[in-house]
Short mmCIF file of C-alpha atoms in Angstrom, two decimals:
data_model
loop_
_atom_site.label_atom_id
_atom_site.label_comp_id
_atom_site.label_asym_id
_atom_site.label_seq_id
_atom_site.Cartn_x
_atom_site.Cartn_y
_atom_site.Cartn_z
CA MET A 1 -92.55 58.14 5.14
CA GLU A 2 -95.36 57.19 7.54
CA HIS A 3 -96.96 59.84 9.77
CA LYS A 4 -98.11 58.56 13.17
CA ILE A 5 -101.58 59.76 14.12
CA LEU A 6 -102.51 59.46 17.81
CA VAL A 7 -106.16 58.41 18.16
CA VAL A 8 -107.61 58.64 21.71
CA GLU A 9 -111.14 57.26 21.96
CA ASP A 10 -112.91 54.95 24.46
CA SER A 11 -115.52 53.65 22.00
CA PRO A 12 -114.31 50.44 20.26
CA VAL A 13 -116.61 51.12 17.29
CA VAL A 14 -115.28 54.66 16.73
CA LEU A 15 -111.69 53.43 17.15
CA LYS A 16 -112.30 50.74 14.54
CA VAL A 17 -113.80 53.26 12.08
CA LEU A 18 -110.94 55.76 12.49
CA LYS A 19 -108.33 53.02 12.21
CA HIS A 20 -109.94 51.79 8.98
CA LEU A 21 -110.21 55.27 7.44
CA LEU A 22 -106.64 56.28 8.36
CA SER A 23 -105.19 52.96 7.18
CA GLN A 24 -106.77 53.52 3.77
CA LYS A 25 -104.77 56.72 3.33
CA PRO A 26 -101.16 56.21 2.21
CA GLY A 27 -98.59 57.61 4.63
CA PHE A 28 -100.68 57.46 7.83
CA LEU A 29 -100.12 55.06 10.74
CA PRO A 30 -102.88 55.17 13.42
CA VAL A 31 -101.76 54.59 17.03
CA LEU A 32 -104.84 53.72 19.10
CA CYS A 33 -105.42 54.58 22.78
CA THR A 34 -108.58 53.99 24.81
CA CYS A 35 -107.83 56.33 27.73
CA TYR A 36 -105.79 59.31 28.94
CA LYS A 37 -103.15 57.11 30.61
CA GLU A 38 -102.43 55.14 27.42
CA ALA A 39 -102.10 58.37 25.43
CA GLU A 40 -99.75 59.82 28.07
CA GLU A 41 -97.56 56.71 27.85
CA GLN A 42 -97.44 56.83 24.05
CA LEU A 43 -96.52 60.53 24.04
CA ALA A 44 -93.79 59.88 26.62
CA LYS A 45 -92.33 57.04 24.53
CA HIS A 46 -92.55 58.68 21.09
CA ASP A 47 -91.88 62.26 20.01
CA ASP A 48 -92.65 61.76 16.32
CA PHE A 49 -96.45 61.94 16.27
CA TYR A 50 -97.79 64.03 13.38
CA ALA A 51 -101.25 64.90 14.74
CA ALA A 52 -103.91 63.71 17.19
CA ILE A 53 -107.63 62.90 17.04
CA VAL A 54 -109.14 62.93 20.54
CA ASP A 55 -112.45 62.42 22.33
CA LEU A 56 -113.16 64.82 25.20
CA ASN A 57 -114.85 62.38 27.60
CA LEU A 58 -112.50 59.55 28.51
CA PRO A 59 -112.91 57.09 31.42
CA ASP A 60 -109.95 58.58 33.32
CA ALA A 61 -110.25 62.17 32.04
CA GLU A 62 -113.85 63.30 31.63
CA ASN A 63 -113.31 67.05 31.21
CA GLY A 64 -111.18 67.29 28.08
CA GLU A 65 -107.77 67.04 29.85
CA ILE A 66 -106.51 65.09 26.84
CA VAL A 67 -106.58 68.29 24.77
CA ASP A 68 -104.12 70.06 27.08
CA LEU A 69 -101.85 67.01 27.06
CA VAL A 70 -101.74 66.93 23.25
CA LEU A 71 -101.37 70.70 22.79
CA ASP A 72 -98.51 70.76 25.34
CA LYS A 73 -96.66 68.45 22.92
CA LYS A 74 -97.24 71.00 20.10
CA LEU A 75 -99.33 68.49 18.17
CA PRO A 76 -102.13 69.59 15.82
CA CYS A 77 -105.29 68.38 17.57
CA VAL A 78 -108.74 67.53 16.18
CA VAL A 79 -111.54 67.03 18.72
CA LEU A 80 -114.13 64.39 17.82
CA THR A 81 -116.90 64.37 20.43
CA GLY A 82 -120.46 63.15 20.94
CA ASN A 83 -121.78 66.42 22.36
CA PHE A 84 -122.03 69.85 20.77
CA ASP A 85 -121.32 72.68 23.21
CA ASP A 86 -120.83 76.06 21.53
CA LYS A 87 -119.13 77.68 24.52
CA LEU A 88 -116.73 74.75 24.87
CA ARG A 89 -116.11 74.73 21.12
CA LEU A 90 -115.02 78.40 21.15
CA SER A 91 -112.87 77.80 24.21
CA LEU A 92 -111.06 74.88 22.55
CA LEU A 93 -110.56 76.74 19.26
CA ASN A 94 -109.04 79.65 21.19
CA LYS A 95 -106.69 77.18 22.87
CA GLY A 96 -105.38 76.09 19.47
CA VAL A 97 -107.50 73.05 18.55
CA LEU A 98 -107.71 72.68 14.76
CA ASP A 99 -111.33 71.61 14.60
CA TYR A 100 -114.26 70.61 16.83
CA ILE A 101 -116.32 67.87 15.16
CA THR A 102 -119.38 66.07 16.52
CA LYS A 103 -120.02 62.37 15.88
CA ASP A 104 -123.42 62.92 14.30
CA SER A 105 -122.98 61.26 10.90
CA ARG A 106 -120.62 59.25 8.74
CA TYR A 107 -119.51 62.52 7.16
CA SER A 108 -118.09 63.57 10.55
CA PHE A 109 -115.50 60.79 10.40
CA ASN A 110 -114.63 61.59 6.78
CA HIS A 111 -114.22 65.23 7.74
CA VAL A 112 -111.75 64.32 10.50
CA ILE A 113 -109.61 62.40 7.99
CA LYS A 114 -109.86 65.28 5.52
CA VAL A 115 -108.48 67.69 8.15
CA ILE A 116 -105.53 65.35 8.84
CA GLU A 117 -104.86 64.88 5.11
CA ARG A 118 -104.92 68.64 4.64
CA LEU A 119 -102.11 69.05 7.20
CA LYS A 120 -99.91 66.82 5.06
CA LYS A 121 -100.64 68.82 1.90
CA ASN A 122 -100.27 72.22 3.57
CA LYS A 123 -96.65 71.76 4.66
CA ASP A 124 -95.58 72.38 1.04
CA ILE A 125 -97.86 75.39 0.48
CA LYS A 126 -96.59 78.94 0.88
CA VAL A 127 -99.10 81.62 1.87
CA LEU A 128 -98.36 85.35 1.76
CA VAL A 129 -100.17 87.52 4.32
CA ALA A 130 -100.31 91.21 3.36
CA GLU A 131 -101.54 93.23 6.34
CA ASP A 132 -100.24 96.53 7.79
CA SER A 133 -101.51 95.78 11.32
CA ILE A 134 -98.88 93.73 13.19
CA THR A 135 -101.54 92.31 15.53
CA SER A 136 -103.83 91.15 12.69
CA ARG A 137 -100.91 89.85 10.65
CA HIS A 138 -99.56 87.75 13.51
CA PHE A 139 -103.05 86.44 14.32
CA ILE A 140 -103.58 85.30 10.70
CA LYS A 141 -100.09 83.83 10.62
CA HIS A 142 -100.84 81.86 13.79
CA LEU A 143 -104.07 80.46 12.31
CA LEU A 144 -102.28 79.38 9.14
CA GLU A 145 -99.35 77.82 10.98
CA GLN A 146 -101.80 75.73 13.03
CA TYR A 147 -102.65 74.08 9.71
CA ARG A 148 -98.94 73.69 8.85
CA PHE A 149 -98.81 76.29 6.06
CA GLN A 150 -95.53 78.05 5.31
CA VAL A 151 -96.29 81.72 6.00
CA ILE A 152 -94.60 84.79 4.54
CA GLU A 153 -95.47 88.30 5.75
CA ALA A 154 -95.74 91.68 4.01
CA GLU A 155 -96.56 95.04 5.64
CA ASN A 156 -98.14 96.64 2.56
CA GLY A 157 -99.25 95.96 -1.01
CA GLN A 158 -95.98 97.10 -2.55
CA GLU A 159 -93.96 94.71 -0.40
CA ALA A 160 -96.43 91.91 -1.18
CA LEU A 161 -96.01 92.51 -4.91
CA ALA A 162 -92.22 92.32 -4.58
CA GLN A 163 -92.50 89.05 -2.58
CA LEU A 164 -94.75 87.52 -5.23
CA GLU A 165 -92.44 88.58 -8.05
CA ALA A 166 -89.46 87.04 -6.25
CA ASP A 167 -91.03 83.72 -5.23
CA ASP A 168 -92.84 81.51 -7.76
CA GLU A 169 -93.85 79.02 -5.06
CA ILE A 170 -96.36 81.27 -3.26
CA ARG A 171 -99.76 79.62 -3.82
CA MET A 172 -102.08 81.89 -1.83
CA LEU A 173 -102.33 85.59 -0.97
CA ILE A 174 -104.42 86.83 1.97
CA THR A 175 -104.60 90.61 1.72
CA ASP A 176 -106.20 93.35 3.77
CA PHE A 177 -107.98 96.15 1.92
CA ASN A 178 -106.74 99.19 3.82
CA MET A 179 -102.92 99.26 3.41
CA PRO A 180 -100.43 102.04 2.67
CA LEU A 181 -98.70 102.51 -0.74
CA VAL A 182 -100.85 99.94 -2.57
CA ASN A 183 -104.17 98.87 -1.03
CA GLY A 184 -105.53 95.33 -1.26
CA TYR A 185 -108.00 96.06 -4.04
CA GLU A 186 -105.33 97.66 -6.24
CA LEU A 187 -102.95 94.78 -5.47
CA VAL A 188 -105.51 92.21 -6.66
CA ARG A 189 -106.14 94.13 -9.89
CA MET A 190 -102.42 94.43 -10.62
CA LEU A 191 -101.88 90.72 -10.04
CA ARG A 192 -104.77 89.60 -12.21
CA TYR A 193 -103.49 91.71 -15.11
CA ASN A 194 -100.39 89.49 -15.10
CA SER A 195 -101.01 85.98 -16.51
CA ARG A 196 -98.21 84.65 -14.31
CA PHE A 197 -100.51 85.00 -11.28
CA GLN A 198 -103.66 83.50 -12.82
CA ASP A 199 -103.51 80.47 -10.51
CA LEU A 200 -102.71 82.42 -7.34
CA VAL A 201 -105.52 81.98 -4.79
CA ILE A 202 -106.46 85.40 -3.37
CA ILE A 203 -108.63 86.08 -0.31
CA GLY A 204 -109.47 89.69 0.55
CA LEU A 205 -109.98 90.98 4.11
CA SER A 206 -111.45 94.15 5.54
CA ALA A 207 -112.86 95.53 8.79
CA GLU A 208 -114.61 98.37 6.95
CA GLY A 209 -118.39 98.42 6.87
CA ASP A 210 -118.96 99.03 3.13
CA SER A 211 -121.11 96.07 2.01
CA SER A 212 -120.07 96.54 -1.63
CA LEU A 213 -116.39 95.93 -0.82
CA SER A 214 -116.68 92.14 -1.01
CA ALA A 215 -118.21 92.34 -4.50
CA LYS A 216 -115.57 94.88 -5.52
CA PHE A 217 -112.76 92.54 -4.40
CA ILE A 218 -114.23 89.49 -6.14
CA LYS A 219 -115.00 91.38 -9.36
CA SER A 220 -111.38 92.55 -9.47
CA GLY A 221 -110.19 88.93 -9.36
CA ALA A 222 -110.14 87.76 -5.73
CA ASN A 223 -111.36 84.21 -5.11
CA ASP A 224 -113.07 85.08 -1.83
CA PHE A 225 -113.57 87.77 0.80
CA LEU A 226 -113.77 87.74 4.61
CA LYS A 227 -114.96 90.52 6.86
CA LYS A 228 -112.96 91.06 10.06
CA PRO A 229 -113.35 89.94 12.78
CA PHE A 230 -113.95 86.33 11.71
CA TYR A 231 -114.23 82.98 13.46
CA HIS A 232 -111.32 80.53 13.35
CA GLU A 233 -113.49 77.90 11.67
CA GLU A 234 -114.79 80.25 9.00
CA PHE A 235 -111.25 81.36 8.18
CA HIS A 236 -109.92 77.80 7.90
CA CYS A 237 -112.95 76.67 5.88
CA ARG A 238 -112.56 79.51 3.37
CA VAL A 239 -108.81 78.93 3.02
CA VAL A 240 -109.18 75.18 2.50
CA HIS A 241 -112.22 75.50 0.22
CA ASN A 242 -110.43 77.90 -2.12
CA LEU A 243 -107.26 75.81 -2.19
CA GLU A 244 -109.26 72.68 -2.98
CA ALA A 245 -111.11 74.48 -5.78
CA GLN A 246 -107.76 75.53 -7.29
CA GLU A 247 -106.37 72.00 -6.87
CA MET A 248 -109.43 70.59 -8.66
CA LEU A 249 -108.84 73.02 -11.51
CA GLU A 250 -105.21 71.91 -11.72
CA THR A 251 -106.33 68.25 -11.75
CA ILE A 252 -108.71 68.93 -14.65
CA ARG A 253 -105.95 70.77 -16.46
CA ASP A 254 -103.59 67.86 -15.88
CA LEU A 255 -106.12 65.43 -17.32
CA ALA A 256 -106.06 67.49 -20.52
CA ASN A 257 -102.27 67.83 -20.57
CA LEU A 258 -101.04 64.44 -19.36
CA ASP A 259 -100.70 61.21 -21.30
CA ALA A 260 -103.11 58.72 -19.70
CA LEU A 261 -100.67 55.78 -19.74
CA THR A 262 -97.35 57.33 -18.70
CA LYS A 263 -98.52 60.45 -16.79
CA LEU A 264 -95.90 62.42 -18.74
CA TYR A 265 -97.05 65.50 -20.66
CA ASN A 266 -98.78 64.67 -23.93
CA ARG A 267 -97.88 65.83 -27.45
CA ARG A 268 -100.44 68.65 -27.42
CA TYR A 269 -98.94 70.14 -24.25
CA LEU A 270 -95.44 69.72 -25.69
CA PHE A 271 -96.21 71.92 -28.67
CA GLU A 272 -98.27 74.45 -26.68
CA GLU A 273 -96.05 74.92 -23.60
CA GLY A 274 -92.82 73.16 -24.57
CA GLU A 275 -91.95 75.91 -27.02
CA LYS A 276 -92.18 78.52 -24.23
CA PHE A 277 -89.95 76.38 -21.98
CA TYR A 278 -87.46 75.90 -24.85
CA ARG A 279 -87.42 79.61 -25.74
CA LYS A 280 -86.96 80.66 -22.12
CA SER A 281 -84.12 78.15 -21.65
CA ALA A 282 -82.49 79.08 -24.97
CA ASN A 283 -82.40 82.76 -23.93
CA ALA A 284 -80.79 81.88 -20.59
CA LYS A 285 -77.05 81.44 -20.13
CA ALA A 286 -77.27 77.65 -19.72
CA GLY A 287 -78.92 77.16 -23.12
CA ALA A 288 -81.51 74.61 -24.25
CA SER A 289 -81.50 71.15 -25.80
CA VAL A 290 -84.14 68.88 -27.30
CA VAL A 291 -83.87 65.11 -26.86
CA MET A 292 -85.80 62.44 -28.78
CA LEU A 293 -85.85 58.91 -27.28
CA ASP A 294 -87.24 55.74 -28.84
CA ILE A 295 -87.47 52.24 -27.34
CA ASP A 296 -85.43 49.81 -29.45
CA HIS A 297 -87.21 46.86 -31.08
CA PHE A 298 -90.45 47.74 -29.29
CA LYS A 299 -92.77 46.30 -31.97
CA SER A 300 -91.22 42.84 -31.78
CA LYS A 301 -91.55 42.83 -27.95
CA ASN A 302 -95.12 44.07 -28.17
CA ASP A 303 -95.99 41.34 -30.70
CA ALA A 304 -94.24 38.65 -28.65
CA TYR A 305 -95.64 39.50 -25.19
CA GLY A 306 -98.88 41.31 -26.01
CA HIS A 307 -100.20 44.87 -25.63
CA VAL A 308 -100.60 44.69 -21.84
CA VAL A 309 -96.88 43.96 -21.39
CA GLY A 310 -96.10 46.52 -24.08
CA ASP A 311 -97.92 49.18 -22.03
CA VAL A 312 -95.94 48.16 -18.92
CA LEU A 313 -92.68 48.59 -20.85
CA ILE A 314 -93.70 52.08 -22.03
CA GLU A 315 -94.73 53.03 -18.46
CA SER A 316 -91.41 51.75 -17.11
CA VAL A 317 -89.36 53.82 -19.55
CA ALA A 318 -91.50 56.88 -18.76
CA GLN A 319 -90.86 56.38 -15.04
CA ALA A 320 -87.12 56.04 -15.68
CA ILE A 321 -87.22 59.32 -17.65
CA LYS A 322 -89.00 61.09 -14.75
CA VAL A 323 -86.39 59.87 -12.27
CA ALA A 324 -83.40 60.68 -14.50
CA PHE A 325 -84.57 64.14 -15.62
CA PRO A 326 -86.76 65.62 -12.85
CA ASN A 327 -86.00 69.24 -13.76
CA TYR A 328 -86.59 68.93 -17.49
CA LEU A 329 -89.85 68.96 -19.44
CA ALA A 330 -90.57 65.38 -20.53
CA SER A 331 -93.42 64.20 -22.76
CA ARG A 332 -94.66 61.16 -24.62
CA PHE A 333 -94.28 62.11 -28.27
CA GLY A 334 -96.26 59.15 -29.55
CA GLY A 335 -96.19 55.35 -29.35
CA GLU A 336 -92.85 54.32 -27.85
CA GLU A 337 -91.20 57.69 -28.56
CA PHE A 338 -90.48 60.40 -25.97
CA CYS A 339 -89.28 63.99 -26.07
CA VAL A 340 -87.31 65.81 -23.34
CA ILE A 341 -86.55 69.54 -23.33
CA ALA A 342 -83.53 70.28 -21.16
CA ASN A 343 -82.44 73.69 -19.85
CA CYS A 344 -78.74 73.01 -20.47
CA SER A 345 -76.37 72.70 -23.44
CA GLY A 346 -76.14 69.48 -25.47
CA GLU A 347 -72.59 68.72 -24.32
CA GLU A 348 -73.58 68.83 -20.63
CA LEU A 349 -76.54 66.59 -21.39
CA ILE A 350 -74.65 63.78 -23.13
CA LYS A 351 -73.27 62.35 -19.86
CA GLU A 352 -76.72 62.39 -18.24
CA LEU A 353 -78.17 60.57 -21.25
CA ASN A 354 -75.45 57.92 -21.24
CA ASP A 355 -76.07 57.39 -17.50
CA PHE A 356 -79.78 57.01 -18.29
CA LEU A 357 -79.00 54.37 -20.94
CA GLN A 358 -76.83 52.46 -18.47
CA THR A 359 -79.62 52.50 -15.87
CA LEU A 360 -82.09 51.24 -18.48
CA ARG A 361 -79.77 48.38 -19.50
CA GLU A 362 -79.71 47.13 -15.90
CA LEU A 363 -83.49 46.89 -15.58
CA GLU A 364 -85.36 43.59 -15.90
CA LEU A 365 -89.00 44.41 -16.54
CA THR A 366 -92.12 42.32 -15.83
CA GLU A 367 -92.09 38.68 -14.74
CA ALA A 368 -90.56 37.79 -18.12
CA LYS A 369 -87.45 39.84 -17.12
CA ILE A 370 -87.45 41.75 -20.40
CA LYS A 371 -84.37 43.89 -21.10
CA LEU A 372 -84.79 47.22 -22.85
CA THR A 373 -82.55 49.74 -24.59
CA CYS A 374 -83.23 53.13 -26.17
CA SER A 375 -81.85 55.11 -29.07
CA ILE A 376 -81.44 58.83 -28.43
CA GLY A 377 -81.02 61.87 -30.65
CA VAL A 378 -79.99 65.29 -29.30
CA CYS A 379 -80.07 68.84 -30.64
CA GLY A 380 -78.25 71.35 -28.46
CA LEU A 381 -77.45 73.83 -31.23
CA ALA A 382 -77.94 77.52 -30.42
CA GLY A 383 -80.16 79.70 -32.58
CA LYS A 384 -82.62 77.00 -33.63
CA THR A 385 -86.38 77.29 -33.31
CA PHE A 386 -88.21 74.68 -31.28
CA GLU A 387 -89.55 72.87 -34.38
CA GLU A 388 -86.12 72.93 -36.02
CA ALA A 389 -84.54 71.49 -32.85
CA ILE A 390 -87.11 68.65 -32.78
CA GLY A 391 -86.41 67.89 -36.44
CA ILE A 392 -82.63 67.79 -35.88
CA ALA A 393 -82.97 65.64 -32.75
CA ASP A 394 -85.26 63.25 -34.67
CA ASP A 395 -82.70 62.96 -37.49
CA HIS A 396 -80.02 62.15 -34.90
CA LEU A 397 -82.36 59.56 -33.33
CA TYR A 398 -82.64 57.68 -36.65
CA GLU A 399 -78.87 57.95 -37.08
CA ALA A 400 -78.46 56.29 -33.65
CA LYS A 401 -80.73 53.45 -34.82
CA ARG A 402 -78.78 53.10 -38.09
CA LEU A 403 -75.52 52.87 -36.14
CA GLY A 404 -76.76 49.92 -34.07
CA ARG A 405 -79.18 51.41 -31.47
CA ASP A 406 -78.65 51.78 -27.68
CA GLN A 407 -76.63 54.98 -28.03
CA VAL A 408 -76.74 58.79 -28.10
CA VAL A 409 -76.10 60.76 -31.29
CA GLY A 410 -75.87 64.55 -31.66
CA VAL A 411 -74.96 67.58 -29.58
#
């Protein structure tokens, strides 16, 4: 899906730069306007703009009228201007402008694009705001919603803890220090004692004057601390900076856990984390199954077409596995062999696996239109350890090959 970005700028050079930078980013479609009137016409014709980048001084609107036009349409708005005016900057931020950026370097243009990209990422991020003051809580919620975050509210630390326990998708907690029942400092300590919340980004807040409070919060496990009252820009910068730091950590972790060719989990991750996934699923009502898949006659195809084509075939099967089993844990076991851990019984899984085989049969891969099949072994027996289940599934895989390949064996 492409997101339309309204760009309003009278300088041809700046327009060209912004168009180039936005076009390089997948999912963005720049719509260029050189004056207020053109922007007004575009906004009247289309109601599906995602965000706007605007200059304040336009030939037919020299006093920033474009900002009011864009904000009236409820569009996130980034101001990119040639002049820095601190009073005007504060006025625009209070109006609801996302950012006020001056055209003083190449970095300025990159920063504009970064803000727009962040909007796209934020729509899938849940943030919990724990604050007993309704006024402060609603103010923080408003700031976060400007940046398209999904915001959840809690009136005290105890309620925040319950929200976090109930919702695994909350990525960030912004918590005040002085709250009833459980204060912010105690809340942070309780969360960091639980390994489940090790990746939760936590920012502490307080209006109290104790200078040691920030260090106390951070030493207890918070990622950052802000003293109230704070500026809009400082708040947004701290939120984004901490999220990006966590995302970088996740990227590094993924590099260690993912197979470089297929982007499925690697064998090391399978044996470290797969066992936990299997045990958790086995203890649940639905049960657990282990599936071993192997590409049929892969060596002969690899020898005939070369290693580059062989890699493409492995990538293609991995992609088909991702599409067919999005809710299961899939990994590359080694070579042309894959392992899938499913949180359902073996009998339920057989139909899904046969559908997968049928999909694979219909594919014609690479320019040579190579056809592929897989042999599959399944262990869905209750009471087996993870290693036992892999062994049984592997035995069934070789039985499938002995019986003629391109089939599923086991339950």
